[in-house]
Every structure is written in structure tokens, then in C-alpha cells.
Amino acid sequence: IVKFFAGDYIRTNIFEKNTLSGSALFNIKGELLGLNTIDSEGKVTAIPITTIRAFTNF
């Protein structure tokens, strides 16, 4: 599912209309990787949890 990790996003091979936006992206171990976003073409990317933690100071 995860195609690659970039510094500020995680690219997946998932295409979706709108049901995954804001949902969590987990790895096979159940660890949180990030929160999903959907672009105008339906490509699902995720904001890495490290970015979210840095933004919220957690």
C-alpha cells in the first residue's frame, strides 16, 4: 500500500473518492504512520505522524 516515504508526505497506491480523508494510516504492526488526505485526482497520501507531532508539540 505504501509506495514511498517523502519528507513531508507518504505516498500510497490507494485511490478513493472521499471516505478515507482524515482517517489513520497504519503499518502491518498496527503502528500509526499518519493521517490520510485525498487530492483532486483521488490519490491518497498521508501526513506523517512525525510531522503532526512536531506541529502539535507532542
mmCIF file of N, CA and C in Angstrom:
data_model
loop_
_atom_site.group_PDB
_atom_site.id
_atom_site.type_symbol
_atom_site.label_atom_id
_atom_site.label_comp_id
_atom_site.label_asym_id
_atom_site.label_seq_id
_atom_site.Cartn_x
_atom_site.Cartn_y
_atom_site.Cartn_z
ATOM 1 N N ILE A 1 0.820 -1.195 0.000
ATOM 2 C CA ILE A 1 0.000 0.000 0.000
ATOM 3 C C ILE A 1 0.863 1.258 0.000
ATOM 4 N N VAL A 2 1.903 1.324 0.837
ATOM 5 C CA VAL A 2 2.784 2.495 0.860
ATOM 6 C C VAL A 2 3.771 2.371 -0.297
ATOM 7 N N LYS A 3 3.758 3.368 -1.185
ATOM 8 C CA LYS A 3 4.688 3.360 -2.313
ATOM 9 C C LYS A 3 6.050 3.895 -1.892
ATOM 10 N N PHE A 4 6.066 5.034 -1.198
ATOM 11 C CA PHE A 4 7.323 5.590 -0.706
ATOM 12 C C PHE A 4 7.056 6.644 0.361
ATOM 13 N N PHE A 5 8.107 6.919 1.115
ATOM 14 C CA PHE A 5 8.076 7.965 2.127
ATOM 15 C C PHE A 5 8.855 9.157 1.596
ATOM 16 N N ALA A 6 8.279 10.329 1.681
ATOM 17 C CA ALA A 6 8.984 11.570 1.372
ATOM 18 C C ALA A 6 9.051 12.360 2.679
ATOM 19 N N GLY A 7 9.783 13.426 2.703
ATOM 20 C CA GLY A 7 9.938 14.176 3.941
ATOM 21 C C GLY A 7 8.643 14.670 4.545
ATOM 22 N N ASP A 8 7.748 15.177 3.714
ATOM 23 C CA ASP A 8 6.530 15.780 4.243
ATOM 24 C C ASP A 8 5.249 15.029 3.884
ATOM 25 N N TYR A 9 5.359 13.872 3.260
ATOM 26 C CA TYR A 9 4.171 13.073 2.964
ATOM 27 C C TYR A 9 4.535 11.615 2.725
ATOM 28 N N ILE A 10 3.514 10.764 2.782
ATOM 29 C CA ILE A 10 3.651 9.339 2.483
ATOM 30 C C ILE A 10 2.755 9.067 1.282
ATOM 31 N N ARG A 11 3.316 8.563 0.213
ATOM 32 C CA ARG A 11 2.531 8.248 -0.996
ATOM 33 C C ARG A 11 2.059 6.803 -0.914
ATOM 34 N N THR A 12 0.772 6.592 -1.167
ATOM 35 C CA THR A 12 0.207 5.242 -1.196
ATOM 36 C C THR A 12 -0.213 4.910 -2.623
ATOM 37 N N ASN A 13 -0.643 3.672 -2.837
ATOM 38 C CA ASN A 13 -1.182 3.293 -4.143
ATOM 39 C C ASN A 13 -2.701 3.185 -4.082
ATOM 40 N N ILE A 14 -3.312 3.849 -3.124
ATOM 41 C CA ILE A 14 -4.763 3.819 -2.929
ATOM 42 C C ILE A 14 -5.402 4.976 -3.690
ATOM 43 N N PHE A 15 -6.512 4.689 -4.361
ATOM 44 C CA PHE A 15 -7.330 5.720 -4.988
ATOM 45 C C PHE A 15 -8.710 5.654 -4.355
ATOM 46 N N GLU A 16 -9.247 6.801 -3.985
ATOM 47 C CA GLU A 16 -10.501 6.844 -3.247
ATOM 48 C C GLU A 16 -11.217 8.147 -3.567
ATOM 49 N N LYS A 17 -12.522 8.158 -3.381
ATOM 50 C CA LYS A 17 -13.290 9.385 -3.606
ATOM 51 C C LYS A 17 -13.163 10.331 -2.422
ATOM 52 N N ASN A 18 -13.710 9.946 -1.266
ATOM 53 C CA ASN A 18 -13.639 10.846 -0.116
ATOM 54 C C ASN A 18 -13.771 10.148 1.231
ATOM 55 N N THR A 19 -13.894 8.836 1.265
ATOM 56 C CA THR A 19 -14.151 8.151 2.527
ATOM 57 C C THR A 19 -12.923 7.998 3.408
ATOM 58 N N LEU A 20 -11.726 8.116 2.880
ATOM 59 C CA LEU A 20 -10.517 7.925 3.679
ATOM 60 C C LEU A 20 -9.910 9.221 4.199
ATOM 61 N N SER A 21 -10.395 10.343 3.758
ATOM 62 C CA SER A 21 -9.803 11.612 4.161
ATOM 63 C C SER A 21 -9.912 11.806 5.666
ATOM 64 N N GLY A 22 -8.775 12.031 6.300
ATOM 65 C CA GLY A 22 -8.736 12.218 7.745
ATOM 66 C C GLY A 22 -8.611 10.940 8.547
ATOM 67 N N SER A 23 -8.674 9.800 7.880
ATOM 68 C CA SER A 23 -8.548 8.530 8.599
ATOM 69 C C SER A 23 -7.072 8.197 8.818
ATOM 70 N N ALA A 24 -6.826 7.261 9.695
ATOM 71 C CA ALA A 24 -5.458 6.890 10.053
ATOM 72 C C ALA A 24 -4.868 5.892 9.059
ATOM 73 N N LEU A 25 -3.553 5.971 8.871
ATOM 74 C CA LEU A 25 -2.802 5.010 8.070
ATOM 75 C C LEU A 25 -1.886 4.250 9.019
ATOM 76 N N PHE A 26 -2.061 2.926 9.079
ATOM 77 C CA PHE A 26 -1.288 2.073 9.980
ATOM 78 C C PHE A 26 -0.383 1.143 9.190
ATOM 79 N N ASN A 27 0.711 0.708 9.815
ATOM 80 C CA ASN A 27 1.538 -0.323 9.206
ATOM 81 C C ASN A 27 1.034 -1.694 9.654
ATOM 82 N N ILE A 28 1.673 -2.742 9.207
ATOM 83 C CA ILE A 28 1.230 -4.109 9.495
ATOM 84 C C ILE A 28 1.304 -4.443 10.985
ATOM 85 N N LYS A 29 2.144 -3.718 11.731
ATOM 86 C CA LYS A 29 2.273 -3.929 13.176
ATOM 87 C C LYS A 29 1.214 -3.162 13.969
ATOM 88 N N GLY A 30 0.409 -2.358 13.281
ATOM 89 C CA GLY A 30 -0.606 -1.560 13.952
ATOM 90 C C GLY A 30 -0.110 -0.213 14.437
ATOM 91 N N GLU A 31 1.084 0.168 14.011
ATOM 92 C CA GLU A 31 1.652 1.454 14.401
ATOM 93 C C GLU A 31 1.131 2.552 13.474
ATOM 94 N N LEU A 32 0.797 3.682 14.059
ATOM 95 C CA LEU A 32 0.274 4.805 13.293
ATOM 96 C C LEU A 32 1.377 5.427 12.446
ATOM 97 N N LEU A 33 1.144 5.514 11.131
ATOM 98 C CA LEU A 33 2.102 6.148 10.223
ATOM 99 C C LEU A 33 1.731 7.590 9.930
ATOM 100 N N GLY A 34 0.421 7.874 9.830
ATOM 101 C CA GLY A 34 -0.006 9.226 9.508
ATOM 102 C C GLY A 34 -1.502 9.316 9.315
ATOM 103 N N LEU A 35 -1.950 10.499 8.869
ATOM 104 C CA LEU A 35 -3.356 10.746 8.577
ATOM 105 C C LEU A 35 -3.531 10.949 7.081
ATOM 106 N N ASN A 36 -4.532 10.283 6.517
ATOM 107 C CA ASN A 36 -4.762 10.292 5.076
ATOM 108 C C ASN A 36 -5.389 11.588 4.590
ATOM 109 N N THR A 37 -4.966 11.981 3.400
ATOM 110 C CA THR A 37 -5.574 13.081 2.668
ATOM 111 C C THR A 37 -5.814 12.596 1.245
ATOM 112 N N ILE A 38 -6.742 13.220 0.549
ATOM 113 C CA ILE A 38 -7.073 12.825 -0.825
ATOM 114 C C ILE A 38 -6.955 14.048 -1.720
ATOM 115 N N ASP A 39 -6.214 13.914 -2.828
ATOM 116 C CA ASP A 39 -6.098 15.037 -3.751
ATOM 117 C C ASP A 39 -7.258 15.032 -4.739
ATOM 118 N N SER A 40 -7.278 15.976 -5.649
ATOM 119 C CA SER A 40 -8.390 16.128 -6.592
ATOM 120 C C SER A 40 -8.516 14.962 -7.566
ATOM 121 N N GLU A 41 -7.448 14.181 -7.747
ATOM 122 C CA GLU A 41 -7.479 13.016 -8.633
ATOM 123 C C GLU A 41 -7.861 11.739 -7.900
ATOM 124 N N GLY A 42 -8.053 11.824 -6.586
ATOM 125 C CA GLY A 42 -8.408 10.650 -5.799
ATOM 126 C C GLY A 42 -7.223 9.886 -5.245
ATOM 127 N N LYS A 43 -6.013 10.409 -5.431
ATOM 128 C CA LYS A 43 -4.819 9.752 -4.887
ATOM 129 C C LYS A 43 -4.749 10.005 -3.386
ATOM 130 N N VAL A 44 -4.519 8.942 -2.640
ATOM 131 C CA VAL A 44 -4.425 9.057 -1.187
ATOM 132 C C VAL A 44 -2.961 9.201 -0.788
ATOM 133 N N THR A 45 -2.665 10.270 -0.080
ATOM 134 C CA THR A 45 -1.364 10.465 0.540
ATOM 135 C C THR A 45 -1.615 10.644 2.034
ATOM 136 N N ALA A 46 -0.577 10.553 2.813
ATOM 137 C CA ALA A 46 -0.739 10.709 4.255
ATOM 138 C C ALA A 46 0.268 11.713 4.785
ATOM 139 N N ILE A 47 -0.167 12.465 5.769
ATOM 140 C CA ILE A 47 0.728 13.354 6.501
ATOM 141 C C ILE A 47 1.388 12.499 7.576
ATOM 142 N N PRO A 48 2.707 12.402 7.589
ATOM 143 C CA PRO A 48 3.380 11.542 8.567
ATOM 144 C C PRO A 48 3.084 11.960 10.008
ATOM 145 N N ILE A 49 2.998 10.984 10.886
ATOM 146 C CA ILE A 49 2.733 11.263 12.294
ATOM 147 C C ILE A 49 3.844 12.116 12.898
ATOM 148 N N THR A 50 5.068 11.983 12.406
ATOM 149 C CA THR A 50 6.163 12.816 12.919
ATOM 150 C C THR A 50 5.918 14.295 12.618
ATOM 151 N N THR A 51 5.358 14.583 11.457
ATOM 152 C CA THR A 51 5.017 15.958 11.090
ATOM 153 C C THR A 51 3.895 16.481 11.975
ATOM 154 N N ILE A 52 2.897 15.651 12.218
ATOM 155 C CA ILE A 52 1.767 16.048 13.066
ATOM 156 C C ILE A 52 2.238 16.294 14.498
ATOM 157 N N ARG A 53 3.081 15.406 15.009
ATOM 158 C CA ARG A 53 3.613 15.587 16.370
ATOM 159 C C ARG A 53 4.436 16.869 16.478
ATOM 160 N N ALA A 54 5.254 17.146 15.487
ATOM 161 C CA ALA A 54 6.061 18.370 15.507
ATOM 162 C C ALA A 54 5.166 19.610 15.478
ATOM 163 N N PHE A 55 4.108 19.564 14.688
ATOM 164 C CA PHE A 55 3.186 20.694 14.572
ATOM 165 C C PHE A 55 2.435 20.944 15.872
ATOM 166 N N THR A 56 2.059 19.863 16.554
ATOM 167 C CA THR A 56 1.271 19.988 17.785
ATOM 168 C C THR A 56 2.130 19.996 19.046
ATOM 169 N N ASN A 57 3.446 19.910 18.885
ATOM 170 C CA ASN A 57 4.393 19.877 20.011
ATOM 171 C C ASN A 57 4.201 18.675 20.925
ATOM 172 N N PHE A 58 3.836 17.516 20.378
ATOM 173 C CA PHE A 58 3.714 16.269 21.152
ATOM 174 C C PHE A 58 4.902 15.385 20.893
#
